[in-house]
PDB file of C-alpha atoms in Angstrom:
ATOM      1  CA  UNK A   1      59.734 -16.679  64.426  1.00 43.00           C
ATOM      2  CA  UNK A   2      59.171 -13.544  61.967  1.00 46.00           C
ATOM      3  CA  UNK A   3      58.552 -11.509  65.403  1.00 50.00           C
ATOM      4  CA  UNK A   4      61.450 -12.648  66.764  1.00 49.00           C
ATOM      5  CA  UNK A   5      63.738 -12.124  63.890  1.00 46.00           C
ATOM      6  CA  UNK A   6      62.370  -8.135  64.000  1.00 55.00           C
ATOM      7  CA  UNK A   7      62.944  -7.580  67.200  1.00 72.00           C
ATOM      8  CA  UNK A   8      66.533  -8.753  67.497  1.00 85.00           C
ATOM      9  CA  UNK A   9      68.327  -6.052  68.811  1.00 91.00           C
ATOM     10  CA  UNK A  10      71.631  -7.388  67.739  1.00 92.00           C
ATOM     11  CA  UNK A  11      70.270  -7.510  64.309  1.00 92.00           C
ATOM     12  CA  UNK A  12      68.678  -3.573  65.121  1.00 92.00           C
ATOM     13  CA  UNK A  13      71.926  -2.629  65.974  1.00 94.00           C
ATOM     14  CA  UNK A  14      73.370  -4.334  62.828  1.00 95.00           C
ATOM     15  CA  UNK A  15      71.198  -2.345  60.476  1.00 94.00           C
ATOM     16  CA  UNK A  16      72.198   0.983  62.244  1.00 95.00           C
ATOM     17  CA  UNK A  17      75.424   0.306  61.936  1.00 96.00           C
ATOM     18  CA  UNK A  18      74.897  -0.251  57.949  1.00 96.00           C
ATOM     19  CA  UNK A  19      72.362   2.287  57.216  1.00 96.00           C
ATOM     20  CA  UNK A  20      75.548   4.852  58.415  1.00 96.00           C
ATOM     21  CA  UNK A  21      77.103   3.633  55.705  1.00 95.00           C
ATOM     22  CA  UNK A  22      74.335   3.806  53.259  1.00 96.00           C
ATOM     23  CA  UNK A  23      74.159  -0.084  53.037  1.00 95.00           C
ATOM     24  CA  UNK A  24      71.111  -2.641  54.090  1.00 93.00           C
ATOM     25  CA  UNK A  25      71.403  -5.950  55.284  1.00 91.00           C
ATOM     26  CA  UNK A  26      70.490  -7.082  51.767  1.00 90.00           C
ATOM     27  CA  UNK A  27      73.906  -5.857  50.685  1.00 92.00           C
ATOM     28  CA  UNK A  28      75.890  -8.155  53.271  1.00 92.00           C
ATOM     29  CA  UNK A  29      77.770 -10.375  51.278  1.00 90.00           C
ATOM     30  CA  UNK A  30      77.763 -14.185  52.457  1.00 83.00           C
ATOM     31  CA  UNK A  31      80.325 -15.850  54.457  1.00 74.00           C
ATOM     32  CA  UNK A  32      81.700 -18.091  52.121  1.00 73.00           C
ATOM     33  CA  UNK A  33      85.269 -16.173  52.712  1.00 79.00           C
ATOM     34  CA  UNK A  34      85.093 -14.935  55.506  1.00 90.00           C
ATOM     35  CA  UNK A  35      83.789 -11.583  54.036  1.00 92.00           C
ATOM     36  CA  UNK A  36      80.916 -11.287  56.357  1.00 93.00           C
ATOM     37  CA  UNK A  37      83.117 -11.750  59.202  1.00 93.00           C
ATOM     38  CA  UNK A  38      85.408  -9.234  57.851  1.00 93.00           C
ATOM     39  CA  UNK A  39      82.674  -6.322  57.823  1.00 94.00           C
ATOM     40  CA  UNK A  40      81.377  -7.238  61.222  1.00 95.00           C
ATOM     41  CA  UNK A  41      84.566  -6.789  62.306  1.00 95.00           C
ATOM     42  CA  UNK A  42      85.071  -3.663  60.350  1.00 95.00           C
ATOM     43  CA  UNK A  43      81.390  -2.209  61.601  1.00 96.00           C
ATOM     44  CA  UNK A  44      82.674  -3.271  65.012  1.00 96.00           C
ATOM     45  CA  UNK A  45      81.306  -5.906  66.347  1.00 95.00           C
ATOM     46  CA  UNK A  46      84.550  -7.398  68.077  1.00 95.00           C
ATOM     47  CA  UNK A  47      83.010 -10.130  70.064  1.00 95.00           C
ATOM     48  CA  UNK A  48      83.309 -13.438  68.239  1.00 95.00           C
ATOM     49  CA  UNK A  49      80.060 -14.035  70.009  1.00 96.00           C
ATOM     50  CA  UNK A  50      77.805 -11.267  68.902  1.00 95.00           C
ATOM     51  CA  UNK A  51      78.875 -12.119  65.267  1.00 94.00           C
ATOM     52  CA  UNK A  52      78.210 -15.568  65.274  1.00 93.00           C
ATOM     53  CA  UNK A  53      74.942 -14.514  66.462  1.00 94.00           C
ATOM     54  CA  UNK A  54      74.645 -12.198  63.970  1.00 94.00           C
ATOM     55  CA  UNK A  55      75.628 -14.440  61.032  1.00 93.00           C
ATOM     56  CA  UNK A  56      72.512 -16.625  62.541  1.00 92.00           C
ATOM     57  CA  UNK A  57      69.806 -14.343  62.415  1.00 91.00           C
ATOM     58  CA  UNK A  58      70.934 -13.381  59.117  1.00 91.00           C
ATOM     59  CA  UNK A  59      70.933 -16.904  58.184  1.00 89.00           C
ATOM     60  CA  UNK A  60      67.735 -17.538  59.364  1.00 88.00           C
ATOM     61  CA  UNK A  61      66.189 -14.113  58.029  1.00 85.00           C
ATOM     62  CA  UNK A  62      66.926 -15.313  54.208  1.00 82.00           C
ATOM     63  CA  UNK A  63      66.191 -18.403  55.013  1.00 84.00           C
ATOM     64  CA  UNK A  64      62.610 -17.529  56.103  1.00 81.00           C
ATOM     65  CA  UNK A  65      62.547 -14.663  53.068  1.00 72.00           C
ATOM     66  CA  UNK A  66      63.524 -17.427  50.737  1.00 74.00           C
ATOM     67  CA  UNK A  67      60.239 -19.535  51.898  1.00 71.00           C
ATOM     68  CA  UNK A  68      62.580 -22.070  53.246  1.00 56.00           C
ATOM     69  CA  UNK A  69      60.864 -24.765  55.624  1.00 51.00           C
ATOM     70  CA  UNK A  70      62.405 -24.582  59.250  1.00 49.00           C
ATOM     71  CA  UNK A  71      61.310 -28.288  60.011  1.00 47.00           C
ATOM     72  CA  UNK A  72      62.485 -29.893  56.955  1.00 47.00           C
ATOM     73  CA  UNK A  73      65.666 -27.473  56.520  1.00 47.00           C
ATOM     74  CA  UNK A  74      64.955 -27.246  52.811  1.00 44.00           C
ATOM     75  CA  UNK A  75      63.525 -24.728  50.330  1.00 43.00           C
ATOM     76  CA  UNK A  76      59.508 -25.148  49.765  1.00 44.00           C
ATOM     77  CA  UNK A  77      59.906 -23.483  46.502  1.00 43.00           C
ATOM     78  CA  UNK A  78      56.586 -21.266  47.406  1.00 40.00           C
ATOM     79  CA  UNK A  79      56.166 -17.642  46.621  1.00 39.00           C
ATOM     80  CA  UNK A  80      55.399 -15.144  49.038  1.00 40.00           C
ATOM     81  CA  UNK A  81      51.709 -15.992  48.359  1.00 40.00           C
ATOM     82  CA  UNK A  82      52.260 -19.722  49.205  1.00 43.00           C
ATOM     83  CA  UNK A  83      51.837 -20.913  45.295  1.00 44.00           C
ATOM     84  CA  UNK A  84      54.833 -22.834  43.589  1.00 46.00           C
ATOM     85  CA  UNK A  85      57.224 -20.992  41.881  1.00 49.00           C
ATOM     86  CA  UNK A  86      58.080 -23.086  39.286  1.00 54.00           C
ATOM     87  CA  UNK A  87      56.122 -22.791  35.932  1.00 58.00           C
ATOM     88  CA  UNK A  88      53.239 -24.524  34.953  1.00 55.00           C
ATOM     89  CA  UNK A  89      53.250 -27.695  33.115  1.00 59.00           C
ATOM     90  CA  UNK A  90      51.487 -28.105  29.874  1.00 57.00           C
ATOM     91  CA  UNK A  91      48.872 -30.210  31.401  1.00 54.00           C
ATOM     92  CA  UNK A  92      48.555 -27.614  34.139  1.00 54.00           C
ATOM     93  CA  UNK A  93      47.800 -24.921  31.175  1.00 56.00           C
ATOM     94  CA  UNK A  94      44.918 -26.852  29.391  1.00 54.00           C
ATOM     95  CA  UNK A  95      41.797 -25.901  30.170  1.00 54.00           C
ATOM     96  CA  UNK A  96      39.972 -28.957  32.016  1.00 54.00           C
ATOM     97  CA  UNK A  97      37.726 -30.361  29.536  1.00 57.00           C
ATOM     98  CA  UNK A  98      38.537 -32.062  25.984  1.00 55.00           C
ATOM     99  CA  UNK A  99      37.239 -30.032  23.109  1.00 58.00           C
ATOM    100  CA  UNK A 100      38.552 -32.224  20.612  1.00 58.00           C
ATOM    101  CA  UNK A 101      35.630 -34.519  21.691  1.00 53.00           C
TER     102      UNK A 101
END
């Protein structure tokens, strides 16, 4: 999956596009009003086609930077190292034997 989200060339073409205008595809807004749409439109890509493509494979590119599991469509909540994200719980952060004993 990462392999193929690299090597889209629609997506390659995307960040050429961008990088003329000094921008990443980390600054692409998201769709919620039709911004996204807007700027592919704008950075012309006039087939409704390539864009919805293109609004895809971005999808699924933060998706997969976000740790998010493909077959259960939800976050994992892992770090890029695989370890939980979330912070430790007291009982998590006391050392494993009783030295009140």
């Amino acid at each position: 999956d990462t392999a193929e989200l690299l090597e889209d060339p629609l997506l390659g073409e995307l960040e050429v596009r961008l990088l003329s205008h000094e921008l990443t595809v980390d600054d692409l807004p998201e769709d919620d009003a039709g911004e996204l749409t807007a700027l592919l439109r704008e950075l012309g890509f006039g087939s409704a086609v390539d864009r919805v493509r293109l609004k895809k494979a971005l999808r699924e590119r933060r998706q997969w930077s976000l740790g998010v599991d493909d077959e259960a469509g939800d976050v994992a909540g892992r770090s890029i190292s695989g370890s939980s994200s979330r912070p430790p719980r007291d009982e998590e952060l006391a050392p494993p034997w009783d030295l009140r004993a």
